[in-house]
Tab-separated table of N, CA and C in Angstrom:
chain	number	residue	atom	x	y	z
A	20	PRO	N	34.963	-7.342	-52.756
A	20	PRO	CA	34.655	-6.886	-51.317
A	20	PRO	C	35.619	-6.208	-50.345
A	21	LYS	N	35.579	-5.314	-49.198
A	21	LYS	CA	36.612	-5.081	-48.500
A	21	LYS	C	36.511	-5.828	-47.120
A	22	GLY	N	34.942	-6.302	-46.735
A	22	GLY	CA	34.685	-6.889	-45.696
A	22	GLY	C	33.754	-6.174	-44.900
A	23	ASP	N	33.583	-5.088	-44.996
A	23	ASP	CA	32.770	-4.129	-44.319
A	23	ASP	C	31.342	-3.764	-44.906
A	24	GLU	N	31.311	-4.224	-46.229
A	24	GLU	CA	30.101	-3.513	-46.650
A	24	GLU	C	28.592	-4.538	-46.295
A	25	LEU	N	27.587	-3.475	-46.378
A	25	LEU	CA	26.265	-3.811	-45.790
A	25	LEU	C	25.892	-4.025	-47.775
A	26	VAL	N	25.103	-5.391	-47.882
A	26	VAL	CA	24.937	-5.390	-49.244
A	26	VAL	C	23.384	-5.838	-49.149
A	27	LEU	N	22.644	-5.436	-50.274
A	27	LEU	CA	21.311	-5.313	-50.672
A	27	LEU	C	21.181	-6.453	-51.572
A	28	ASP	N	20.551	-7.755	-51.578
A	28	ASP	CA	20.494	-8.284	-52.851
A	28	ASP	C	18.609	-8.573	-52.824
A	29	LEU	N	18.203	-7.780	-53.963
A	29	LEU	CA	17.079	-7.409	-54.505
A	29	LEU	C	16.797	-8.717	-55.634
A	30	TYR	N	15.558	-9.296	-55.280
A	30	TYR	CA	15.285	-10.545	-56.165
A	30	TYR	C	16.138	-11.496	-56.152
A	31	SER	N	16.398	-11.969	-54.831
A	31	SER	CA	17.244	-13.148	-54.324
A	31	SER	C	17.037	-14.270	-54.730
A	32	GLY	N	15.594	-14.563	-54.867
A	32	GLY	CA	15.589	-16.036	-55.212
A	32	GLY	C	15.784	-16.956	-53.780
A	33	VAL	N	16.412	-18.032	-54.365
A	33	VAL	CA	16.925	-18.985	-53.401
A	33	VAL	C	18.196	-18.372	-52.574
A	34	GLY	N	18.851	-17.467	-52.727
A	34	GLY	CA	19.851	-16.662	-51.958
A	34	GLY	C	20.904	-17.459	-52.637
A	35	MET	N	21.221	-17.827	-54.060
A	35	MET	CA	22.404	-18.054	-54.631
A	35	MET	C	23.498	-17.085	-54.605
A	36	ILE	N	23.113	-15.819	-54.865
A	36	ILE	CA	24.133	-14.934	-54.568
A	36	ILE	C	24.400	-14.156	-53.478
A	37	SER	N	23.476	-13.926	-52.715
A	37	SER	CA	23.525	-13.637	-51.304
A	37	SER	C	24.866	-14.513	-50.651
A	38	LEU	N	24.277	-16.056	-50.927
A	38	LEU	CA	25.132	-16.824	-50.007
A	38	LEU	C	26.815	-16.929	-50.650
A	39	LEU	N	26.890	-16.447	-51.666
A	39	LEU	CA	28.152	-16.565	-52.464
A	39	LEU	C	29.031	-15.464	-52.124
A	40	ILE	N	28.577	-14.401	-51.641
A	40	ILE	CA	29.070	-13.189	-51.090
A	40	ILE	C	29.137	-13.028	-49.578
A	41	ALA	N	28.189	-13.470	-49.100
A	41	ALA	CA	28.173	-13.536	-47.725
A	41	ALA	C	29.465	-13.822	-46.583
A	42	PRO	N	30.622	-14.754	-47.280
A	42	PRO	CA	31.998	-14.708	-46.515
A	42	PRO	C	32.558	-13.525	-46.522
A	43	PHE	N	32.428	-12.606	-47.463
A	43	PHE	CA	33.457	-11.498	-48.070
A	43	PHE	C	32.910	-10.422	-47.789
A	44	VAL	N	31.601	-10.379	-46.884
A	44	VAL	CA	30.836	-8.813	-46.708
A	44	VAL	C	30.629	-9.045	-44.937
A	45	GLN	N	30.242	-7.854	-44.432
A	45	GLN	CA	29.492	-7.784	-43.100
A	45	GLN	C	28.162	-7.961	-43.103
A	46	HIS	N	27.360	-7.921	-43.882
A	46	HIS	CA	26.197	-8.524	-43.695
A	46	HIS	C	24.943	-8.156	-45.166
A	47	VAL	N	24.391	-9.126	-45.504
A	47	VAL	CA	23.648	-9.571	-46.550
A	47	VAL	C	22.104	-9.192	-46.337
A	48	THR	N	21.367	-8.224	-46.755
A	48	THR	CA	19.936	-8.402	-46.459
A	48	THR	C	19.296	-8.903	-48.112
A	49	ALA	N	18.575	-9.864	-48.000
A	49	ALA	CA	18.138	-10.417	-49.601
A	49	ALA	C	16.627	-10.389	-49.350
A	50	ILE	N	16.055	-9.733	-50.322
A	50	ILE	CA	14.457	-9.316	-50.480
A	50	ILE	C	14.015	-10.470	-51.494
A	51	GLU	N	12.963	-11.161	-51.347
A	51	GLU	CA	12.585	-11.865	-52.783
A	51	GLU	C	10.948	-12.236	-52.176
A	52	SER	N	10.112	-11.687	-53.246
A	52	SER	CA	8.893	-11.724	-52.909
A	52	SER	C	7.924	-13.580	-53.029
A	53	ASP	N	8.707	-14.251	-53.228
A	53	ASP	CA	8.449	-15.689	-53.726
A	53	ASP	C	8.463	-16.334	-52.527
A	54	ALA	N	7.926	-16.953	-51.499
A	54	ALA	CA	8.013	-17.296	-50.232
A	54	ALA	C	8.630	-18.712	-50.132
A	55	ILE	N	8.226	-19.460	-51.308
A	55	ILE	CA	9.023	-20.726	-51.357
A	55	ILE	C	10.697	-20.482	-51.526
A	56	ALA	N	10.817	-19.710	-52.341
A	56	ALA	CA	11.974	-19.384	-52.733
A	56	ALA	C	12.864	-19.005	-51.448
A	57	VAL	N	12.004	-18.163	-50.496
A	57	VAL	CA	12.936	-17.649	-49.185
A	57	VAL	C	12.997	-18.470	-48.372
A	58	GLU	N	12.053	-19.420	-48.134
A	58	GLU	CA	12.035	-20.858	-47.452
A	58	GLU	C	13.463	-21.745	-47.507
A	59	ASP	N	13.617	-21.839	-49.013
A	59	ASP	CA	14.594	-22.700	-49.595
A	59	ASP	C	15.775	-21.777	-49.330
A	60	ALA	N	16.010	-20.504	-49.710
A	60	ALA	CA	17.183	-19.812	-49.154
A	60	ALA	C	17.444	-19.809	-47.743
A	61	LYS	N	16.645	-19.843	-46.635
A	61	LYS	CA	17.055	-19.909	-45.624
A	61	LYS	C	17.728	-21.355	-45.318
A	62	VAL	N	16.995	-22.213	-45.761
A	62	VAL	CA	17.512	-23.482	-45.638
A	62	VAL	C	18.939	-23.701	-46.018
A	63	ASN	N	19.217	-23.021	-47.459
A	63	ASN	CA	20.528	-23.294	-47.685
A	63	ASN	C	21.410	-22.239	-46.688
A	64	ALA	N	20.773	-21.201	-46.432
A	64	ALA	CA	22.007	-20.794	-45.485
A	64	ALA	C	22.286	-21.352	-44.377
A	65	THR	N	21.455	-22.184	-43.579
A	65	THR	CA	21.476	-22.812	-42.461
A	65	THR	C	22.563	-23.909	-42.835
A	66	GLU	N	22.532	-24.669	-43.795
A	66	GLU	CA	23.336	-25.606	-44.512
A	66	GLU	C	24.445	-25.070	-44.627
A	67	GLN	N	24.975	-23.902	-44.797
A	67	GLN	CA	26.304	-23.285	-45.030
A	67	GLN	C	26.745	-22.290	-44.155
A	68	SER	N	25.935	-22.403	-42.963
A	68	SER	CA	26.524	-21.917	-41.679
A	68	SER	C	26.367	-20.207	-42.294
A	69	ALA	N	25.921	-19.613	-42.982
A	69	ALA	CA	25.805	-18.512	-43.174
A	69	ALA	C	24.833	-17.670	-41.978
A	70	ARG	N	25.660	-16.693	-41.300
A	70	ARG	CA	24.783	-16.053	-40.406
A	70	ARG	C	24.772	-14.641	-40.312
A	71	ASN	N	25.374	-14.409	-41.572
A	71	ASN	CA	25.466	-12.535	-41.870
A	71	ASN	C	24.356	-12.371	-42.900
A	72	VAL	N	23.494	-13.336	-43.239
A	72	VAL	CA	22.553	-12.925	-43.940
A	72	VAL	C	21.171	-13.151	-43.632
A	73	GLU	N	20.214	-12.145	-43.837
A	73	GLU	CA	18.688	-12.070	-43.803
A	73	GLU	C	18.042	-12.058	-44.843
A	74	PHE	N	17.130	-12.848	-44.709
A	74	PHE	CA	16.233	-13.380	-46.152
A	74	PHE	C	14.702	-12.654	-45.575
A	75	ILE	N	14.258	-11.866	-46.424
A	75	ILE	CA	12.965	-11.020	-46.361
A	75	ILE	C	11.935	-11.632	-47.468
A	76	CYS	N	10.866	-11.926	-46.959
A	76	CYS	CA	9.862	-12.344	-47.984
A	76	CYS	C	8.773	-11.265	-48.006
A	77	ASP	N	9.211	-10.316	-49.141
A	77	ASP	CA	8.046	-9.108	-49.446
A	77	ASP	C	8.557	-9.002	-50.640
A	78	ASP	N	7.431	-7.606	-51.235
A	78	ASP	CA	7.732	-7.229	-52.383
A	78	ASP	C	8.779	-6.187	-52.771
A	79	VAL	N	9.829	-6.168	-53.236
A	79	VAL	CA	11.174	-5.107	-53.664
A	79	VAL	C	10.729	-3.930	-53.510
A	80	GLY	N	9.789	-3.711	-54.328
A	80	GLY	CA	9.437	-2.088	-54.103
A	80	GLY	C	9.060	-1.460	-52.955
A	81	ARG	N	8.045	-2.281	-52.488
A	81	ARG	CA	7.483	-2.043	-51.094
A	81	ARG	C	8.718	-1.930	-50.077
A	82	SER	N	9.325	-3.045	-49.730
A	82	SER	CA	10.125	-3.321	-48.569
A	82	SER	C	11.631	-2.253	-48.746
A	83	ILE	N	11.690	-1.995	-49.811
A	83	ILE	CA	13.323	-1.095	-50.138
A	83	ILE	C	13.004	0.047	-49.317
A	84	GLY	N	11.815	0.714	-48.995
A	84	GLY	CA	11.462	1.957	-48.111
A	84	GLY	C	12.062	1.796	-47.170
A	85	ARG	N	12.018	0.663	-46.338
A	85	ARG	CA	12.637	0.334	-44.770
A	85	ARG	C	14.178	0.191	-44.853
A	86	VAL	N	14.833	0.007	-45.738
A	86	VAL	CA	16.159	-0.414	-45.643
A	86	VAL	C	16.841	1.327	-45.366
A	87	ALA	N	17.465	0.804	-44.596
A	87	ALA	CA	18.275	2.155	-43.754
A	87	ALA	C	19.033	2.770	-44.746
A	88	SER	N	20.415	1.685	-45.268
A	88	SER	CA	21.503	2.163	-46.039
A	88	SER	C	22.130	0.546	-46.687
A	89	ALA	N	22.962	0.970	-47.577
A	89	ALA	CA	23.353	-0.285	-48.509
A	89	ALA	C	24.799	0.071	-48.683
A	90	ASP	N	26.006	-0.428	-48.787
A	90	ASP	CA	26.978	0.041	-49.711
A	90	ASP	C	26.909	-0.590	-50.866
A	91	VAL	N	26.513	-1.861	-51.074
A	91	VAL	CA	26.207	-2.203	-52.558
A	91	VAL	C	25.067	-2.900	-52.855
A	92	VAL	N	24.454	-2.818	-53.862
A	92	VAL	CA	23.084	-3.243	-54.158
A	92	VAL	C	23.304	-4.338	-55.376
A	93	ILE	N	22.845	-5.640	-55.400
A	93	ILE	CA	22.668	-6.389	-56.289
A	93	ILE	C	21.222	-6.317	-56.601
A	94	LEU	N	20.923	-6.394	-58.273
A	94	LEU	CA	19.544	-6.423	-58.740
A	94	LEU	C	19.610	-7.555	-59.575
A	95	ASP	N	18.793	-8.779	-59.305
A	95	ASP	CA	18.594	-9.915	-60.105
A	95	ASP	C	17.177	-9.961	-60.510
A	96	PRO	N	16.430	-8.969	-61.374
A	96	PRO	CA	15.152	-9.124	-61.515
A	96	PRO	C	14.239	-9.871	-62.297
A	97	PRO	N	13.311	-10.118	-62.534
A	97	PRO	CA	13.035	-11.172	-63.559
A	97	PRO	C	12.841	-10.394	-65.056
A	98	ARG	N	12.546	-10.945	-66.173
A	98	ARG	CA	12.602	-10.717	-67.605
A	98	ARG	C	12.319	-9.243	-67.475
A	99	LYS	N	11.013	-8.669	-66.857
A	99	LYS	CA	10.357	-7.221	-66.987
A	99	LYS	C	11.252	-6.258	-66.679
A	100	GLY	N	12.400	-6.432	-65.822
A	100	GLY	CA	13.057	-5.756	-65.204
A	100	GLY	C	12.801	-4.935	-64.110
A	101	CYS	N	12.902	-3.822	-63.623
A	101	CYS	CA	12.420	-3.259	-62.333
A	101	CYS	C	11.872	-2.010	-62.706
A	102	PRO	N	10.486	-1.749	-61.784
A	102	PRO	CA	9.680	-0.511	-61.885
A	102	PRO	C	10.389	0.735	-61.833
A	103	ALA	N	10.419	1.797	-62.262
A	103	ALA	CA	11.342	2.955	-62.272
A	103	ALA	C	11.249	3.571	-60.909
A	104	ASP	N	10.043	3.109	-59.847
A	104	ASP	CA	10.116	3.748	-59.063
A	104	ASP	C	10.956	3.024	-57.813
A	105	THR	N	11.142	1.680	-58.015
A	105	THR	CA	12.198	0.832	-57.278
A	105	THR	C	13.322	1.326	-57.419
A	106	LEU	N	13.876	1.642	-58.749
A	106	LEU	CA	15.070	1.647	-59.064
A	106	LEU	C	15.484	3.176	-58.706
A	107	ARG	N	14.501	4.327	-58.665
A	107	ARG	CA	14.852	5.344	-58.123
A	107	ARG	C	14.939	5.619	-56.336
A	108	ARG	N	14.051	4.362	-55.642
A	108	ARG	CA	14.399	3.995	-54.281
A	108	ARG	C	15.864	3.832	-54.126
A	109	ILE	N	16.212	2.869	-54.773
A	109	ILE	CA	17.670	2.412	-54.971
A	109	ILE	C	18.338	3.317	-54.885
A	110	ALA	N	18.424	4.284	-56.056
A	110	ALA	CA	19.474	5.100	-55.901
A	110	ALA	C	19.370	6.280	-54.729
A	111	ALA	N	18.180	6.534	-54.302
A	111	ALA	CA	18.097	7.437	-53.046
A	111	ALA	C	18.850	6.647	-51.865
A	112	LEU	N	19.144	5.533	-51.836
A	112	LEU	CA	19.954	4.994	-50.626
A	112	LEU	C	21.382	5.296	-50.879
A	113	ARG	N	21.964	5.757	-52.298
A	113	ARG	CA	23.508	6.191	-52.520
A	113	ARG	C	24.302	5.302	-52.425
A	114	PRO	N	23.661	3.620	-52.580
A	114	PRO	CA	24.981	2.881	-52.453
A	114	PRO	C	26.271	3.251	-53.448
A	115	LYS	N	27.256	2.578	-52.810
A	115	LYS	CA	28.793	3.260	-53.519
A	115	LYS	C	28.607	2.093	-54.943
A	116	ARG	N	28.084	1.141	-54.870
A	116	ARG	CA	28.286	0.150	-56.178
A	116	ARG	C	26.683	-0.464	-56.355
A	117	ILE	N	26.066	-0.677	-57.654
A	117	ILE	CA	25.227	-1.360	-58.135
A	117	ILE	C	25.603	-2.566	-58.888
A	118	VAL	N	25.390	-3.411	-59.044
A	118	VAL	CA	25.583	-5.043	-59.772
A	118	VAL	C	23.964	-4.917	-60.220
A	119	TYR	N	23.554	-5.020	-61.316
A	119	TYR	CA	22.665	-5.302	-62.074
A	119	TYR	C	23.096	-6.576	-63.217
A	120	VAL	N	22.003	-7.845	-62.727
A	120	VAL	CA	22.212	-9.288	-63.197
A	120	VAL	C	20.936	-9.185	-64.128
A	121	SER	N	20.980	-9.367	-65.313
A	121	SER	CA	19.864	-9.297	-66.383
A	121	SER	C	19.939	-10.193	-67.201
A	122	CYS	N	18.463	-10.857	-67.384
A	122	CYS	CA	18.162	-11.991	-68.597
A	122	CYS	C	17.775	-10.995	-69.618
A	123	ASN	N	17.849	-9.839	-69.705
A	123	ASN	CA	16.497	-9.400	-70.996
A	123	ASN	C	17.731	-7.953	-71.201
A	124	PRO	N	18.524	-8.078	-72.370
A	124	PRO	CA	19.197	-6.736	-72.286
A	124	PRO	C	18.374	-5.337	-72.587
A	125	ALA	N	17.065	-5.940	-73.278
A	125	ALA	CA	16.511	-4.530	-73.325
A	125	ALA	C	16.029	-3.831	-72.344
A	126	THR	N	15.249	-4.938	-71.268
A	126	THR	CA	14.993	-3.976	-70.004
A	126	THR	C	16.062	-3.570	-69.042
A	127	LEU	N	17.438	-4.210	-69.257
A	127	LEU	CA	18.372	-3.568	-68.643
A	127	LEU	C	18.739	-2.375	-69.092
A	128	ALA	N	18.918	-2.162	-70.433
A	128	ALA	CA	19.030	-0.634	-70.980
A	128	ALA	C	18.272	0.303	-70.571
A	129	ARG	N	16.953	-0.160	-70.136
A	129	ARG	CA	15.756	0.880	-69.939
A	129	ARG	C	16.271	1.186	-68.690
A	130	ASP	N	16.549	0.364	-67.646
A	130	ASP	CA	16.931	0.460	-66.543
A	130	ASP	C	17.784	1.004	-66.192
A	131	LEU	N	18.891	1.021	-66.875
A	131	LEU	CA	20.097	1.651	-66.768
A	131	LEU	C	19.680	3.055	-67.051
A	132	ALA	N	19.117	3.420	-67.881
A	132	ALA	CA	18.768	4.930	-68.166
A	132	ALA	C	18.154	5.388	-67.107
A	133	THR	N	17.186	4.868	-66.637
A	133	THR	CA	16.671	5.298	-65.004
A	133	THR	C	17.608	5.597	-63.945
A	134	LEU	N	18.303	4.484	-63.989
A	134	LEU	CA	19.767	4.615	-62.877
A	134	LEU	C	20.400	5.893	-63.259
A	135	GLU	N	20.810	6.036	-64.598
A	135	GLU	CA	21.634	7.101	-64.894
A	135	GLU	C	21.026	8.529	-64.658
A	136	GLN	N	19.472	8.726	-64.976
A	136	GLN	CA	18.874	10.045	-64.996
A	136	GLN	C	18.802	10.200	-63.345
A	137	SER	N	19.463	9.055	-62.351
A	137	SER	CA	18.941	8.926	-60.733
A	137	SER	C	20.566	9.107	-60.383
A	138	GLY	N	21.588	9.546	-61.149
A	138	GLY	CA	22.773	10.072	-60.812
A	138	GLY	C	24.030	8.765	-60.428
A	139	TYR	N	23.827	7.728	-61.278
A	139	TYR	CA	24.678	6.929	-61.371
A	139	TYR	C	25.025	6.788	-62.844
A	140	THR	N	26.283	6.380	-62.804
A	140	THR	CA	26.804	6.144	-63.914
A	140	THR	C	27.367	4.277	-64.344
A	141	THR	N	27.462	3.908	-65.682
A	141	THR	CA	27.593	2.530	-65.754
A	141	THR	C	29.048	2.326	-66.400
A	142	HIS	N	29.638	1.520	-65.369
A	142	HIS	CA	31.010	1.304	-65.961
A	142	HIS	C	31.581	0.082	-66.667
A	143	GLU	N	30.822	-0.770	-66.219
A	143	GLU	CA	30.988	-2.032	-66.929
A	143	GLU	C	29.667	-2.792	-67.323
A	144	ILE	N	29.896	-3.514	-68.448
A	144	ILE	CA	28.516	-4.364	-68.967
A	144	ILE	C	29.253	-5.448	-69.762
A	145	GLU	N	28.918	-6.457	-68.957
A	145	GLU	CA	29.718	-7.891	-69.349
A	145	GLU	C	28.468	-9.007	-69.891
A	146	PRO	N	28.635	-9.237	-71.160
A	146	PRO	CA	27.475	-10.335	-71.328
A	146	PRO	C	28.119	-11.868	-71.033
A	147	VAL	N	27.142	-12.878	-70.657
A	147	VAL	CA	27.540	-14.138	-70.131
A	147	VAL	C	26.449	-15.015	-70.972
A	148	ASP	N	27.241	-15.932	-71.797
A	148	ASP	CA	26.445	-16.838	-72.700
A	148	ASP	C	26.156	-18.302	-71.613
A	149	MET	N	25.329	-18.130	-70.871
A	149	MET	CA	24.879	-19.365	-69.967
A	149	MET	C	23.756	-20.477	-70.807
A	150	PHE	N	23.789	-20.047	-72.189
A	150	PHE	CA	22.942	-20.717	-72.730
A	150	PHE	C	23.212	-21.103	-74.003
A	151	PRO	N	24.165	-21.677	-74.513
A	151	PRO	CA	24.719	-21.942	-75.619
A	151	PRO	C	23.429	-22.223	-77.197
A	152	GLN	N	23.816	-21.576	-77.999
A	152	GLN	CA	23.067	-22.269	-78.985
A	152	GLN	C	21.350	-21.632	-78.869
A	153	THR	N	21.501	-20.631	-78.025
A	153	THR	CA	19.934	-20.083	-78.122
A	153	THR	C	20.242	-18.334	-78.083
A	154	PHE	N	19.166	-17.811	-78.326
A	154	PHE	CA	19.225	-16.064	-78.273
A	154	PHE	C	19.434	-15.468	-77.011
A	155	HIS	N	19.233	-16.422	-75.711
A	155	HIS	CA	19.123	-15.907	-74.447
A	155	HIS	C	20.628	-15.843	-73.698
A	156	VAL	N	20.772	-14.642	-73.207
A	156	VAL	CA	22.215	-14.347	-72.667
A	156	VAL	C	21.831	-13.631	-71.200
A	157	GLU	N	22.664	-13.779	-70.446
A	157	GLU	CA	22.954	-12.971	-69.144
A	157	GLU	C	23.980	-11.572	-69.331
A	158	VAL	N	23.263	-10.678	-68.637
A	158	VAL	CA	24.018	-9.582	-68.585
A	158	VAL	C	24.420	-9.057	-67.491
A	159	ILE	N	25.782	-8.543	-67.118
A	159	ILE	CA	25.954	-8.068	-65.688
A	159	ILE	C	26.581	-6.559	-66.129
A	160	ALA	N	25.776	-5.790	-65.464
A	160	ALA	CA	26.494	-4.332	-65.415
A	160	ALA	C	26.935	-4.060	-63.911
A	161	ARG	N	27.780	-3.104	-63.964
A	161	ARG	CA	28.545	-2.370	-62.412
A	161	ARG	C	28.028	-1.066	-62.989
A	162	LEU	N	27.699	-0.347	-61.807
A	162	LEU	CA	27.242	1.472	-61.520
A	162	LEU	C	27.924	1.575	-60.474
A	163	SER	N	28.037	2.751	-60.517
A	163	SER	CA	28.735	3.618	-59.079
A	163	SER	C	28.012	5.253	-59.308
A	164	PRO	N	28.087	5.900	-58.152
A	164	PRO	CA	27.649	7.218	-58.423
A	164	PRO	C	28.374	7.906	-59.398
A	165	LEU	N	27.491	8.456	-60.171
A	165	LEU	CA	28.152	9.757	-61.062
A	165	LEU	C	29.380	10.444	-60.652
A	166	GLY	N	30.396	10.572	-61.054
A	166	GLY	CA	31.676	11.017	-60.597
A	166	GLY	C	32.827	10.183	-59.790
A	167	THR	N	32.353	8.921	-59.783
A	167	THR	CA	33.007	7.870	-59.029
A	167	THR	C	33.835	7.041	-59.884
A	168	THR	N	34.703	6.193	-59.396
A	168	THR	CA	35.056	5.055	-60.135
A	168	THR	C	34.974	3.534	-59.657
A	169	GLU	N	34.287	3.400	-58.435
A	169	GLU	CA	34.280	2.381	-57.703
A	169	GLU	C	33.933	1.340	-58.704
């Protein structure tokens, strides 16, 4: 991060990623539909004195339409991935970077195809074995608008 980015953290849960990057960016807007997770995220933010993070309890697909802009979008959806219309709304924001964290490589592949049809290209995909000796794997993908290398 350069320090001036506006970050949109979707499916933010208890704010782990939001609070990790908050010291390095201008502002983080985190959206999560689970009210208990959002309350926990607010407590976590208070305990870490994070003043540049806003936690919103709402449906990601519905609330993304109210976001004016984002330089970076972080996605960490459930195993079923993101609805195609949500991905198209994200692409319409024209963020400089999308970071997609997935626990299901199959839905990640499907969602990356939708983002690529919406003008993004995938630059990196990194598997992370957080659950040794199981078939579960986390995968992180980095995308940017077609024609850029950011």
